PDB file of C-alpha atoms in Angstrom:
ATOM      1  CA  GLU A   1       0.000   0.000   0.000  1.00 64.00           C
ATOM      2  CA  ALA A   2       1.377   3.409  -0.996  1.00 82.00           C
ATOM      3  CA  GLY A   3       2.099   5.822   1.815  1.00 94.00           C
ATOM      4  CA  VAL A   4       1.529   9.552   1.933  1.00 97.00           C
ATOM      5  CA  THR A   5       3.249  11.148  -1.040  1.00 97.00           C
ATOM      6  CA  GLN A   6       4.328  14.764  -1.292  1.00 98.00           C
ATOM      7  CA  SER A   7       5.575  16.750  -4.236  1.00 97.00           C
ATOM      8  CA  PRO A   8       7.872  18.312  -5.058  1.00 98.00           C
ATOM      9  CA  THR A   9      10.625  16.981  -2.818  1.00 97.00           C
ATOM     10  CA  HIS A  10      12.514  20.260  -3.018  1.00 97.00           C
ATOM     11  CA  LEU A  11      11.362  23.710  -4.055  1.00 98.00           C
ATOM     12  CA  ILE A  12      13.361  26.903  -4.391  1.00 98.00           C
ATOM     13  CA  LYS A  13      11.525  30.209  -4.636  1.00 98.00           C
ATOM     14  CA  THR A  14      12.447  33.834  -4.367  1.00 98.00           C
ATOM     15  CA  ARG A  15      11.030  36.199  -1.781  1.00 98.00           C
ATOM     16  CA  GLY A  16       7.583  37.484  -2.727  1.00 98.00           C
ATOM     17  CA  GLN A  17       6.719  34.540  -4.963  1.00 98.00           C
ATOM     18  CA  GLN A  18       4.044  31.932  -4.332  1.00 98.00           C
ATOM     19  CA  ALA A  19       4.663  28.260  -3.568  1.00 98.00           C
ATOM     20  CA  THR A  20       2.280  25.353  -4.074  1.00 98.00           C
ATOM     21  CA  LEU A  21       2.917  22.082  -2.291  1.00 98.00           C
ATOM     22  CA  ARG A  22       0.937  18.912  -2.944  1.00 98.00           C
ATOM     23  CA  CYS A  23      -0.025  15.906  -0.849  1.00 98.00           C
ATOM     24  CA  SER A  24      -1.681  12.607  -1.734  1.00 98.00           C
ATOM     25  CA  PRO A  25      -3.033  10.781   1.314  1.00 97.00           C
ATOM     26  CA  ILE A  26      -3.108   7.066   1.872  1.00 95.00           C
ATOM     27  CA  SER A  27      -6.044   5.504   0.035  1.00 94.00           C
ATOM     28  CA  GLY A  28      -9.133   5.589   2.220  1.00 91.00           C
ATOM     29  CA  HIS A  29      -7.888   8.400   4.449  1.00 92.00           C
ATOM     30  CA  THR A  30     -10.167  11.425   4.573  1.00 92.00           C
ATOM     31  CA  SER A  31      -8.151  13.770   6.802  1.00 91.00           C
ATOM     32  CA  VAL A  32      -5.033  15.635   5.726  1.00 94.00           C
ATOM     33  CA  TYR A  33      -2.798  17.666   8.046  1.00 93.00           C
ATOM     34  CA  TRP A  34      -0.044  20.109   7.177  1.00 96.00           C
ATOM     35  CA  TYR A  35       2.913  20.948   9.407  1.00 95.00           C
ATOM     36  CA  GLN A  36       5.880  23.293   9.150  1.00 96.00           C
ATOM     37  CA  GLN A  37       9.280  22.369  10.562  1.00 94.00           C
ATOM     38  CA  ALA A  38      11.866  25.123  10.348  1.00 92.00           C
ATOM     39  CA  LEU A  39      15.510  24.060  10.637  1.00 85.00           C
ATOM     40  CA  GLY A  40      16.297  22.907  14.150  1.00 79.00           C
ATOM     41  CA  LEU A  41      12.782  23.580  15.396  1.00 82.00           C
ATOM     42  CA  GLY A  42       9.753  21.464  16.216  1.00 86.00           C
ATOM     43  CA  LEU A  43       6.753  20.598  14.106  1.00 91.00           C
ATOM     44  CA  GLN A  44       4.227  23.410  14.026  1.00 92.00           C
ATOM     45  CA  PHE A  45       0.651  22.563  13.043  1.00 92.00           C
ATOM     46  CA  LEU A  46      -0.580  24.537  10.036  1.00 95.00           C
ATOM     47  CA  LEU A  47      -3.885  23.206   8.702  1.00 94.00           C
ATOM     48  CA  TRP A  48      -6.267  20.281   8.980  1.00 92.00           C
ATOM     49  CA  TYR A  49      -8.676  19.275   6.217  1.00 93.00           C
ATOM     50  CA  ASP A  50     -11.334  16.630   6.441  1.00 90.00           C
ATOM     51  CA  GLU A  51     -13.923  15.732   3.828  1.00 90.00           C
ATOM     52  CA  GLY A  52     -12.999  18.780   1.800  1.00 92.00           C
ATOM     53  CA  GLU A  53     -13.437  21.269   4.641  1.00 93.00           C
ATOM     54  CA  GLU A  54     -10.879  23.179   6.692  1.00 93.00           C
ATOM     55  CA  ARG A  55     -11.380  21.891  10.239  1.00 90.00           C
ATOM     56  CA  ASN A  56      -8.684  23.686  12.146  1.00 90.00           C
ATOM     57  CA  ARG A  57      -5.860  26.113  11.609  1.00 93.00           C
ATOM     58  CA  GLY A  58      -2.644  26.764  13.473  1.00 92.00           C
ATOM     59  CA  ASN A  59      -1.186  30.130  14.392  1.00 92.00           C
ATOM     60  CA  PHE A  60      -0.053  31.148  10.897  1.00 95.00           C
ATOM     61  CA  PRO A  61      -0.885  34.238   8.796  1.00 96.00           C
ATOM     62  CA  PRO A  62      -3.584  34.088   6.098  1.00 96.00           C
ATOM     63  CA  ARG A  63      -1.000  33.894   3.326  1.00 97.00           C
ATOM     64  CA  PHE A  64      -0.765  30.217   4.296  1.00 98.00           C
ATOM     65  CA  SER A  65      -3.801  28.563   2.783  1.00 97.00           C
ATOM     66  CA  GLY A  66      -4.832  25.337   1.207  1.00 96.00           C
ATOM     67  CA  ARG A  67      -7.592  23.126   0.024  1.00 97.00           C
ATOM     68  CA  GLN A  68      -8.643  19.525  -0.155  1.00 97.00           C
ATOM     69  CA  PHE A  69      -9.977  18.018  -3.349  1.00 97.00           C
ATOM     70  CA  PRO A  70     -12.810  15.469  -3.771  1.00 96.00           C
ATOM     71  CA  ASN A  71     -10.240  12.678  -4.006  1.00 95.00           C
ATOM     72  CA  TYR A  72      -8.886  13.860  -0.611  1.00 96.00           C
ATOM     73  CA  SER A  73      -5.577  15.051  -1.987  1.00 97.00           C
ATOM     74  CA  SER A  74      -4.525  18.465  -0.776  1.00 98.00           C
ATOM     75  CA  GLU A  75      -2.571  21.567  -1.721  1.00 98.00           C
ATOM     76  CA  LEU A  76      -0.805  24.005   0.535  1.00 98.00           C
ATOM     77  CA  ASN A  77      -0.284  27.478  -0.893  1.00 98.00           C
ATOM     78  CA  VAL A  78       2.084  30.017   0.570  1.00 98.00           C
ATOM     79  CA  ASN A  79       1.764  33.519  -0.865  1.00 98.00           C
ATOM     80  CA  ALA A  80       4.173  36.424  -0.643  1.00 98.00           C
ATOM     81  CA  LEU A  81       7.023  34.173   0.445  1.00 98.00           C
ATOM     82  CA  GLU A  82       9.351  35.409   3.147  1.00 97.00           C
ATOM     83  CA  LEU A  83      12.819  34.130   3.957  1.00 97.00           C
ATOM     84  CA  GLU A  84      11.581  32.663   7.243  1.00 96.00           C
ATOM     85  CA  ASP A  85       9.139  30.439   5.348  1.00 97.00           C
ATOM     86  CA  SER A  86      12.107  28.248   4.462  1.00 97.00           C
ATOM     87  CA  ALA A  87      11.327  24.938   6.139  1.00 97.00           C
ATOM     88  CA  LEU A  88      10.368  21.320   5.712  1.00 96.00           C
ATOM     89  CA  TYR A  89       6.625  21.094   5.068  1.00 97.00           C
ATOM     90  CA  LEU A  90       5.107  17.817   6.141  1.00 96.00           C
ATOM     91  CA  CYS A  91       1.764  16.330   5.246  1.00 96.00           C
ATOM     92  CA  ALA A  92       0.013  13.572   7.168  1.00 94.00           C
ATOM     93  CA  SER A  93      -3.211  11.672   6.615  1.00 93.00           C
ATOM     94  CA  SER A  94      -5.509   9.631   8.803  1.00 90.00           C
ATOM     95  CA  PRO A  95      -8.716   7.687   8.343  1.00 86.00           C
ATOM     96  CA  ARG A  96     -11.959   8.297  10.178  1.00 77.00           C
ATOM     97  CA  GLY A  97     -12.415   6.473  13.433  1.00 71.00           C
ATOM     98  CA  VAL A  98     -11.832   6.835  17.118  1.00 66.00           C
ATOM     99  CA  GLY A  99      -8.134   7.072  17.926  1.00 69.00           C
ATOM    100  CA  ALA A 100      -7.073   6.754  14.290  1.00 78.00           C
ATOM    101  CA  GLU A 101      -3.356   7.270  13.861  1.00 85.00           C
ATOM    102  CA  ALA A 102      -1.842   9.638  11.315  1.00 88.00           C
ATOM    103  CA  PHE A 103       0.881   8.750   8.831  1.00 92.00           C
ATOM    104  CA  PHE A 104       3.357  11.266   7.465  1.00 94.00           C
ATOM    105  CA  GLY A 105       4.954  11.821   4.110  1.00 96.00           C
ATOM    106  CA  GLN A 106       8.620  12.638   3.653  1.00 95.00           C
ATOM    107  CA  GLY A 107       8.011  16.323   3.215  1.00 96.00           C
ATOM    108  CA  THR A 108       8.773  19.148   0.807  1.00 97.00           C
ATOM    109  CA  ARG A 109      11.883  21.173   1.542  1.00 97.00           C
ATOM    110  CA  LEU A 110      11.035  24.789   0.643  1.00 98.00           C
ATOM    111  CA  THR A 111      13.908  27.229   0.358  1.00 98.00           C
ATOM    112  CA  VAL A 112      13.180  30.928  -0.063  1.00 98.00           C
ATOM    113  CA  VAL A 113      16.081  33.022  -1.346  1.00 97.00           C
TER     114      VAL A 113
ATOM    115  CA  ASP B   1      -5.243  18.154  24.283  1.00 65.00           C
ATOM    116  CA  ALA B   2      -3.278  17.395  27.447  1.00 68.00           C
ATOM    117  CA  LYS B   3       0.308  18.584  27.740  1.00 87.00           C
ATOM    118  CA  THR B   4       3.131  16.036  27.860  1.00 93.00           C
ATOM    119  CA  THR B   5       6.561  16.177  29.506  1.00 94.00           C
ATOM    120  CA  GLN B   6       9.537  14.183  28.226  1.00 96.00           C
ATOM    121  CA  PRO B   7      13.242  14.250  29.072  1.00 97.00           C
ATOM    122  CA  PRO B   8      15.154  16.169  26.381  1.00 96.00           C
ATOM    123  CA  SER B   9      17.683  13.421  25.758  1.00 97.00           C
ATOM    124  CA  MET B  10      18.588   9.818  26.598  1.00 97.00           C
ATOM    125  CA  ASP B  11      21.310   7.371  25.647  1.00 97.00           C
ATOM    126  CA  CYS B  12      20.956   3.641  25.251  1.00 96.00           C
ATOM    127  CA  ALA B  13      23.464   0.913  24.456  1.00 97.00           C
ATOM    128  CA  GLU B  14      22.881  -1.011  21.253  1.00 97.00           C
ATOM    129  CA  GLY B  15      21.053  -4.281  21.910  1.00 97.00           C
ATOM    130  CA  ARG B  16      19.642  -3.111  25.214  1.00 97.00           C
ATOM    131  CA  ALA B  17      16.071  -2.045  25.875  1.00 97.00           C
ATOM    132  CA  ALA B  18      15.334   1.655  25.550  1.00 98.00           C
ATOM    133  CA  ASN B  19      12.692   2.911  27.967  1.00 98.00           C
ATOM    134  CA  LEU B  20      11.367   6.365  27.113  1.00 98.00           C
ATOM    135  CA  PRO B  21       9.142   7.992  29.756  1.00 97.00           C
ATOM    136  CA  CYS B  22       6.347  10.492  29.260  1.00 96.00           C
ATOM    137  CA  ASN B  23       4.246  12.350  31.821  1.00 96.00           C
ATOM    138  CA  HIS B  24       0.715  13.424  30.925  1.00 93.00           C
ATOM    139  CA  SER B  25      -0.817  14.142  34.309  1.00 92.00           C
ATOM    140  CA  THR B  26      -3.765  16.152  32.937  1.00 90.00           C
ATOM    141  CA  ILE B  27      -4.911  13.499  30.475  1.00 91.00           C
ATOM    142  CA  SER B  28      -8.661  13.143  30.053  1.00 87.00           C
ATOM    143  CA  GLY B  29     -10.642   9.942  29.833  1.00 85.00           C
ATOM    144  CA  ASN B  30     -11.125  10.156  26.071  1.00 84.00           C
ATOM    145  CA  GLU B  31      -7.532  11.030  25.197  1.00 88.00           C
ATOM    146  CA  TYR B  32      -5.172   8.547  23.599  1.00 90.00           C
ATOM    147  CA  VAL B  33      -1.401   8.403  24.008  1.00 93.00           C
ATOM    148  CA  TYR B  34       0.521   8.312  20.724  1.00 93.00           C
ATOM    149  CA  TRP B  35       4.207   7.827  20.069  1.00 95.00           C
ATOM    150  CA  TYR B  36       6.006   8.971  16.949  1.00 95.00           C
ATOM    151  CA  ARG B  37       9.652   9.264  16.084  1.00 97.00           C
ATOM    152  CA  GLN B  38      11.522  11.435  13.621  1.00 95.00           C
ATOM    153  CA  ILE B  39      14.821  10.427  12.165  1.00 94.00           C
ATOM    154  CA  HIS B  40      16.818  13.439  11.029  1.00 86.00           C
ATOM    155  CA  SER B  41      15.047  15.437   8.287  1.00 80.00           C
ATOM    156  CA  GLN B  42      12.510  12.695   7.567  1.00 89.00           C
ATOM    157  CA  GLY B  43       8.772  12.687   8.160  1.00 92.00           C
ATOM    158  CA  PRO B  44       7.670  11.475  11.589  1.00 94.00           C
ATOM    159  CA  GLN B  45       6.993   7.758  11.809  1.00 95.00           C
ATOM    160  CA  TYR B  46       4.036   6.383  13.725  1.00 93.00           C
ATOM    161  CA  ILE B  47       5.098   3.860  16.369  1.00 96.00           C
ATOM    162  CA  ILE B  48       2.192   2.919  18.599  1.00 94.00           C
ATOM    163  CA  HIS B  49      -0.779   4.311  20.489  1.00 92.00           C
ATOM    164  CA  GLY B  50      -3.072   3.299  23.331  1.00 92.00           C
ATOM    165  CA  LEU B  51      -5.920   4.398  25.552  1.00 91.00           C
ATOM    166  CA  LYS B  52      -5.486   2.555  28.837  1.00 90.00           C
ATOM    167  CA  ASN B  53      -4.298  -0.958  28.158  1.00 87.00           C
ATOM    168  CA  ASN B  54      -0.710  -1.839  27.419  1.00 94.00           C
ATOM    169  CA  GLU B  55      -0.044  -2.266  23.729  1.00 96.00           C
ATOM    170  CA  THR B  56       2.597  -4.098  21.728  1.00 97.00           C
ATOM    171  CA  ASN B  57       3.408  -4.214  18.049  1.00 96.00           C
ATOM    172  CA  GLU B  58       6.382  -5.180  15.936  1.00 95.00           C
ATOM    173  CA  MET B  59       8.174  -1.946  16.728  1.00 94.00           C
ATOM    174  CA  ALA B  60       7.614  -1.329  20.413  1.00 97.00           C
ATOM    175  CA  SER B  61       5.594  -1.762  23.577  1.00 98.00           C
ATOM    176  CA  LEU B  62       3.573   0.943  25.289  1.00 98.00           C
ATOM    177  CA  ILE B  63       3.037   0.721  29.019  1.00 97.00           C
ATOM    178  CA  ILE B  64       0.396   3.084  30.437  1.00 96.00           C
ATOM    179  CA  THR B  65       0.077   3.442  34.206  1.00 96.00           C
ATOM    180  CA  GLU B  66      -3.224   2.552  35.809  1.00 94.00           C
ATOM    181  CA  ASP B  67      -4.029   6.207  36.550  1.00 94.00           C
ATOM    182  CA  ARG B  68      -2.997   7.062  32.947  1.00 94.00           C
ATOM    183  CA  LYS B  69      -0.866   9.981  34.129  1.00 94.00           C
ATOM    184  CA  SER B  70       2.302   8.580  32.596  1.00 96.00           C
ATOM    185  CA  SER B  71       3.490   6.080  30.041  1.00 97.00           C
ATOM    186  CA  THR B  72       6.676   4.394  28.849  1.00 97.00           C
ATOM    187  CA  LEU B  73       7.648   3.453  25.331  1.00 98.00           C
ATOM    188  CA  ILE B  74       9.884   0.403  25.244  1.00 98.00           C
ATOM    189  CA  LEU B  75      12.118  -0.489  22.322  1.00 98.00           C
ATOM    190  CA  PRO B  76      13.127  -4.009  23.351  1.00 97.00           C
ATOM    191  CA  HIS B  77      16.431  -4.299  21.483  1.00 95.00           C
ATOM    192  CA  ALA B  78      17.619  -0.886  20.380  1.00 97.00           C
ATOM    193  CA  THR B  79      19.712  -0.599  17.228  1.00 97.00           C
ATOM    194  CA  LEU B  80      21.704   2.305  15.843  1.00 97.00           C
ATOM    195  CA  ARG B  81      18.833   2.982  13.426  1.00 96.00           C
ATOM    196  CA  ASP B  82      16.570   3.723  16.380  1.00 97.00           C
ATOM    197  CA  THR B  83      18.487   6.961  17.012  1.00 97.00           C
ATOM    198  CA  ALA B  84      15.807   9.614  16.556  1.00 97.00           C
ATOM    199  CA  VAL B  85      13.647  12.182  18.319  1.00 96.00           C
ATOM    200  CA  TYR B  86      10.733  10.429  20.019  1.00 97.00           C
ATOM    201  CA  TYR B  87       7.495  12.309  20.555  1.00 96.00           C
ATOM    202  CA  CYS B  88       4.812  11.431  23.082  1.00 95.00           C
ATOM    203  CA  ILE B  89       1.505  13.038  22.131  1.00 92.00           C
ATOM    204  CA  VAL B  90      -1.891  13.028  23.797  1.00 90.00           C
ATOM    205  CA  ARG B  91      -4.866  13.543  21.538  1.00 84.00           C
ATOM    206  CA  VAL B  92      -8.608  13.320  21.823  1.00 75.00           C
ATOM    207  CA  GLY B  93      -9.750  10.134  20.161  1.00 62.00           C
ATOM    208  CA  SER B  94     -13.493  10.623  19.922  1.00 53.00           C
ATOM    209  CA  GLY B  95     -15.186  11.600  16.699  1.00 50.00           C
ATOM    210  CA  SER B  96     -13.056  12.571  13.764  1.00 51.00           C
ATOM    211  CA  ALA B  97      -9.307  12.443  14.029  1.00 55.00           C
ATOM    212  CA  ARG B  98      -7.720  15.726  15.072  1.00 71.00           C
ATOM    213  CA  GLN B  99      -4.306  17.171  14.526  1.00 78.00           C
ATOM    214  CA  LEU B 100      -1.350  15.990  16.582  1.00 82.00           C
ATOM    215  CA  THR B 101       0.393  18.629  18.673  1.00 84.00           C
ATOM    216  CA  PHE B 102       4.111  17.931  18.855  1.00 87.00           C
ATOM    217  CA  GLY B 103       6.274  18.989  21.784  1.00 87.00           C
ATOM    218  CA  SER B 104      10.045  18.967  21.817  1.00 89.00           C
ATOM    219  CA  GLY B 105      10.361  15.193  22.311  1.00 94.00           C
ATOM    220  CA  THR B 106      13.260  13.068  23.555  1.00 97.00           C
ATOM    221  CA  GLN B 107      16.434  12.722  21.510  1.00 97.00           C
ATOM    222  CA  LEU B 108      17.359   9.055  21.853  1.00 98.00           C
ATOM    223  CA  THR B 109      20.921   8.203  20.920  1.00 98.00           C
ATOM    224  CA  VAL B 110      21.763   4.523  20.596  1.00 97.00           C
ATOM    225  CA  LEU B 111      25.442   3.971  21.267  1.00 97.00           C
ATOM    226  CA  PRO B 112      27.495   1.177  19.712  1.00 95.00           C
TER     227      PRO B 112
END
């Protein structure tokens, strides 16, 4: 069974540009979560989508946005990139159900220059 | 979700059991305990989770105290590849899944 896949693996953008990161969840999983991990720091929760709806949002500015498609895949968009947006962006998915665990992809390394 | 407390770092000799503690004294009755690990610059890897009973899988064992205020993750025979940051997370398990809130975790170093 395929795991959570993220693309691209690496992305280099210049300050002020927009970045789009993609995530395909494990088949049958309806929830997708996005996290940011800046170098040397912990995982910060960004966004949670379930059944196409945004369910919760972390403490990030509105230029971080996303969506979930009918096939449950998801996009994370970061507008007006700043240097401090350089980080590893991780996506996770989980199925419905009490206590369901989440599984992570390998991440997209975004570098803003 | 309840807050967790873990030691910042631990060492373990290769081949020995690694016992990683976690305190979650404010845990609620419907909150599960999850363990993940993150090997450098990779996505976190799910290890195990439990509600109140001890759990075991091919990777590890999870021992939860009777009052549920603390737990221990046991890697029975640690190898060098088990060197990673280990995260103990408490999360509500009712209804739809919710996001995991990561703390700073425990850096486990397995020594040859």
